[in-house]
Amino acid sequence: MDNRRNEPNLKLINMEQVEVEKIDWLIYPFIPFGKVTIVQGDPGEGKTTMVLQIIAKLTKGESVLSGSDEPILEGKTMALDPVNVIYQTAEDGLGDTIKPRLLAAGADCSRVMVIDDNDQALTMMDVRLEEAIIQTKARLVVLDPIQGFLGADVDMHRANEIRPLMKRVAILAEKYHCAIILIGHMNKNSNGKSSYRGLGSIDFQAAARSVLIVGRIKDEPEIRVVCHVKSSLAPEGKSIAFRLDKDKGFEWIGEYDISADDLLSGDNRGQKIHAAKEFLKEILVSGSMAQTKVAEEAESRGIKKKTLWNAKKELEIDSVKIGSQWFWMLPE
């Protein structure tokens, strides 16, 4: 018997014949179109709220990172035409949680689609996922959380069971040029590096082209930070903060000077922003000062520009233009 009949035929790809493809971005360098992005963090840290804010902007054709008087990502984010989004949740109710959040974020809910899986649970291998992308022409697909869409028989800690699932969603993202975001929880290993705190097999992170971690600042509970811990297609982006306030709601703040490992381990949480706030209280206690002078003094003390602006926002420092100069002063 000739066993060679069952062996695959050799096919070679000559790199000379491969065309270079340009990467398009939903948000550069955090979320690419045509690829898989993972957003992970501990429960209650604002992952879903942040993603729903992104969805709301996309459905209105508005710039995703907006809402600050200081550029959040200078020249790196832009408005698109309004797009359709598929959002699947295995944890929150559509009517009592998801839609109220979308409405609060200003979303056009007619552009947000959900696959009805009441009769049969949806999985990452489900043919309905591809059918929905084709039918809606969605530019963004969100599965929240990852664990809810693996399938009952899949062990999330086994690489050989996770790889085909991740390959499947990666193929869908590339085939239909949509961004796919998988939202995941973190494990309890507080001493581990950020790249090893995602639940389940490391193959989740290995297969994703971009991985973001969301965490809260210990001494500033309303401040949450998004840290870029993996970027296969561009340089890693700087950490970005947003505020979740029970009265004011969601607001992007801007770049934030903290690493993912510091954010998750508790080391230096809020120390840099705290030092910048104390500096501003000290230098402005006697009255207003020119913004240029404040910036020069801050730089001499090793306080970065973005950290200074974050502290300004937190203290709600007033800016007044006198003549050709801006002056900062503490609020009354």
XYZ file of C-alpha atoms in Angstrom:
332
model
C 0.000 0.000 0.000
C 1.368 3.417 -0.990
C 1.095 5.739 2.059
C 2.170 8.715 -0.065
C -1.371 9.033 -1.436
C -2.466 10.657 1.857
C 0.413 13.102 2.007
C -0.272 16.741 0.992
C 1.189 18.117 -2.205
C 4.036 20.570 -1.792
C 3.123 24.172 -2.673
C 5.727 26.929 -2.432
C 5.060 30.653 -2.231
C 7.774 32.816 -3.734
C 8.036 36.050 -1.727
C 8.922 37.896 -4.918
C 5.336 37.326 -6.053
C 3.719 38.484 -2.785
C 2.217 41.973 -2.949
C 2.822 44.358 -0.055
C -0.451 45.271 1.657
C -1.095 48.527 3.513
C -2.593 48.240 7.005
C -5.726 50.306 7.611
C -6.546 51.399 11.129
C -9.673 51.921 13.164
C -7.457 53.597 15.775
C -3.728 53.806 15.066
C -1.757 51.999 16.455
C -4.232 50.222 18.715
C -6.956 48.621 16.575
C -6.211 47.550 12.967
C -8.814 46.652 10.369
C -8.539 43.105 9.035
C -6.975 41.786 12.236
C -7.854 40.601 15.755
C -7.393 42.841 18.800
C -7.748 41.689 22.411
C -8.917 44.086 25.131
C -8.438 42.614 28.595
C -8.568 43.654 32.218
C -9.999 42.777 35.607
C -13.809 42.768 35.999
C -15.307 46.221 36.500
C -12.362 48.181 35.105
C -14.312 49.701 32.202
C -13.405 47.449 29.246
C -16.962 47.095 27.949
C -17.819 50.739 28.629
C -14.780 51.883 26.627
C -15.581 49.573 23.695
C -19.216 50.739 23.654
C -17.944 54.333 23.484
C -15.855 53.373 20.453
C -18.876 51.679 18.884
C -21.034 54.763 19.453
C -18.542 57.001 17.634
C -18.253 54.582 14.718
C -22.021 54.444 14.207
C -22.119 58.244 13.965
C -19.041 58.596 11.767
C -17.264 60.630 14.438
C -13.633 60.643 15.518
C -13.257 57.843 18.061
C -10.866 59.579 20.435
C -12.432 62.964 21.059
C -13.712 65.027 23.938
C -10.537 66.700 25.177
C -9.184 70.197 24.623
C -5.708 68.667 24.413
C -5.086 66.237 21.517
C -5.495 62.668 22.763
C -3.605 61.057 19.918
C -2.081 63.773 17.835
C -3.050 63.095 14.224
C -3.565 59.375 14.821
C -7.353 59.127 14.816
C -9.848 60.262 12.234
C -13.555 60.131 11.536
C -14.933 57.466 9.205
C -18.238 57.234 7.430
C -20.903 55.781 9.781
C -20.475 51.996 9.908
C -22.370 48.941 11.099
C -21.138 47.002 14.130
C -21.819 43.500 15.444
C -21.725 43.364 19.230
C -22.147 40.043 21.021
C -22.284 39.817 24.796
C -22.531 36.689 26.912
C -22.758 38.563 30.217
C -24.918 41.702 30.034
C -28.589 42.158 29.161
C -29.299 43.948 25.889
C -32.272 45.954 27.136
C -31.222 46.796 30.673
C -27.472 47.300 30.223
C -26.114 47.447 26.676
C -28.699 49.685 24.986
C -28.781 52.229 27.844
C -24.979 52.467 27.634
C -25.092 52.894 23.856
C -27.746 55.607 24.143
C -25.732 57.379 26.833
C -22.726 57.306 24.484
C -24.784 58.821 21.664
C -24.803 55.754 19.399
C -26.993 55.270 16.347
C -28.485 52.006 17.610
C -29.860 51.161 14.160
C -26.274 50.382 13.157
C -25.557 48.000 16.060
C -26.500 44.389 15.320
C -26.692 41.361 17.610
C -26.881 37.750 16.462
C -29.860 36.140 18.199
C -28.375 33.111 19.950
C -31.204 32.370 22.357
C -31.953 29.028 20.677
C -28.332 28.017 20.104
C -25.269 29.531 21.747
C -22.918 31.351 19.362
C -19.282 30.241 19.177
C -16.219 31.569 17.382
C -16.506 28.681 14.909
C -20.201 29.350 14.226
C -21.124 29.872 10.559
C -23.627 32.540 11.682
C -20.737 34.841 12.552
C -19.555 34.973 8.943
C -23.122 35.206 7.641
C -23.782 38.196 9.888
C -20.641 39.995 8.709
C -21.657 39.450 5.085
C -25.250 40.584 5.653
C -24.449 43.679 7.735
C -21.120 44.632 6.112
C -19.912 45.313 9.660
C -16.542 47.070 10.019
C -16.246 46.062 13.676
C -17.170 42.805 15.430
C -16.969 42.517 19.221
C -17.201 39.308 21.270
C -17.590 40.086 24.978
C -16.107 38.149 26.727
C -13.885 35.689 24.850
C -14.776 32.906 27.282
C -18.440 33.114 26.373
C -17.864 32.149 22.726
C -15.413 29.246 22.890
C -17.945 26.445 22.982
C -18.863 24.108 25.812
C -16.259 21.464 24.915
C -13.267 23.799 24.503
C -10.624 24.017 27.231
C -9.307 27.576 27.106
C -6.008 26.471 28.650
C -5.166 24.032 25.836
C -3.242 25.611 22.958
C -4.335 22.953 20.461
C -7.989 23.803 21.156
C -7.545 27.596 21.132
C -5.435 27.913 17.969
C -8.151 26.847 15.488
C -10.631 29.251 17.100
C -8.246 32.192 16.894
C -7.276 31.246 13.345
C -10.957 31.196 12.390
C -11.689 34.738 13.625
C -8.404 35.992 12.154
C -9.460 34.634 8.744
C -12.854 36.345 9.039
C -11.228 39.671 9.974
C -8.870 39.518 6.995
C -11.438 38.182 4.522
C -13.974 40.939 5.209
C -11.491 43.652 6.243
C -13.222 44.277 9.552
C -11.714 44.800 12.980
C -12.497 42.043 15.474
C -12.210 42.838 19.179
C -12.193 40.044 21.751
C -12.773 41.232 25.324
C -11.258 39.087 28.080
C -10.801 38.990 31.835
C -7.445 38.747 33.590
C -6.301 35.924 35.846
C -5.440 36.368 39.535
C -1.652 36.258 39.142
C -0.890 39.705 40.549
C 2.860 39.070 40.420
C 2.908 37.999 36.776
C 3.874 40.114 33.803
C 0.996 41.716 31.904
C 1.462 39.417 28.903
C 0.756 36.365 31.072
C -2.277 37.656 32.970
C -4.852 36.950 30.280
C -7.137 34.051 31.132
C -6.378 30.783 29.404
C -3.742 29.826 26.874
C -1.057 32.336 25.879
C -2.145 31.488 22.322
C -4.967 34.012 22.653
C -2.418 36.817 22.876
C -0.076 35.148 20.411
C -2.720 35.060 17.680
C -3.903 38.645 18.201
C -2.078 41.415 16.352
C -2.770 43.958 19.099
C -3.406 43.524 22.830
C -4.683 46.275 25.125
C -4.991 46.173 28.910
C -7.468 48.332 30.844
C -6.899 49.043 34.533
C -7.717 51.621 37.159
C -5.399 53.957 39.017
C -5.385 52.936 42.671
C -5.413 56.431 44.159
C -7.668 57.870 41.447
C -10.543 55.348 41.176
C -12.360 57.313 38.483
C -9.305 57.204 36.202
C -8.819 54.143 33.996
C -5.825 53.606 31.731
C -5.489 51.694 28.450
C -1.985 50.252 27.982
C -0.698 48.766 24.734
C 1.159 45.546 25.568
C 1.432 43.977 22.112
C 1.611 45.560 18.670
C 2.669 43.407 15.720
C 1.879 45.945 13.000
C 3.121 49.269 14.387
C 5.129 50.689 17.300
C 3.311 50.272 20.619
C 1.089 53.240 21.412
C 1.428 55.335 24.537
C -0.950 54.637 27.405
C -4.225 56.579 27.266
C -6.512 57.431 30.171
C -10.242 57.936 30.414
C -12.486 59.006 33.271
C -15.585 57.129 34.430
C -17.554 59.547 36.576
C -20.971 58.750 38.029
C -22.133 62.308 37.301
C -20.203 63.294 34.153
C -20.071 59.833 32.555
C -17.254 58.841 30.165
C -14.496 61.203 29.080
C -11.181 60.622 27.311
C -8.357 62.359 29.185
C -5.265 61.796 27.061
C -1.864 60.133 27.251
C -0.920 58.836 30.703
C 2.570 58.086 31.958
C 2.349 54.535 33.328
C 3.335 51.068 32.079
C 1.031 48.067 31.952
C 3.055 46.139 34.516
C 3.012 49.084 36.938
C -0.714 49.520 36.383
C -1.475 45.876 37.136
C 1.015 45.326 39.963
C 0.155 48.510 41.845
C 3.700 49.894 41.668
C 3.809 53.663 41.056
C 0.025 53.792 40.579
C -0.849 57.450 40.406
C 2.504 58.577 41.813
C 3.540 60.571 38.744
C 0.186 62.284 38.346
C 0.089 62.911 42.106
C 3.516 64.572 41.965
C 2.389 66.752 39.046
C -0.746 67.829 40.926
C 1.282 68.757 44.002
C 3.653 70.729 41.765
C 0.765 72.733 40.271
C -0.736 73.469 43.678
C 2.652 74.679 44.862
C 3.556 76.851 41.864
C 0.101 78.426 41.497
C -0.692 78.993 45.165
C 0.346 82.652 44.945
C -1.662 83.402 41.828
C -1.719 82.918 38.061
C 1.363 82.055 36.018
C 2.091 81.980 32.291
C 1.542 78.539 30.795
C 4.985 78.620 29.169
C 6.596 79.298 32.549
C 4.639 76.481 34.190
C 5.689 74.083 31.425
C 9.359 75.099 31.699
C 9.387 74.615 35.458
C 7.610 71.257 35.143
C 10.153 70.064 32.593
C 13.002 71.076 34.894
C 11.464 68.832 37.574
C 11.150 65.882 35.213
C 7.378 66.120 34.757
C 6.322 65.152 31.248
C 3.989 67.352 29.223
C 1.137 64.844 29.113
C 1.414 64.178 32.841
C 1.256 67.921 33.450
C -1.883 68.255 31.307
C -3.484 65.269 33.026
C -2.846 66.932 36.390
C -4.281 70.211 35.069
C -7.506 68.447 34.106
C -7.752 66.637 37.417
C -7.363 69.882 39.375
C -9.712 71.696 36.968
C -7.171 74.495 36.604
C -8.477 77.516 34.724
C -6.799 78.839 31.556
C -7.166 82.550 30.747
C -5.660 84.346 27.761
C -4.182 87.734 28.579
C -2.777 89.511 25.554
C -0.909 86.883 23.560
C -0.229 84.528 26.471
C -2.214 81.858 28.302
C -2.142 81.916 32.105
C -3.018 79.091 34.494
C -4.646 79.598 37.870
C -6.110 77.392 40.564
C -9.926 77.264 40.628
C -11.597 79.434 43.245
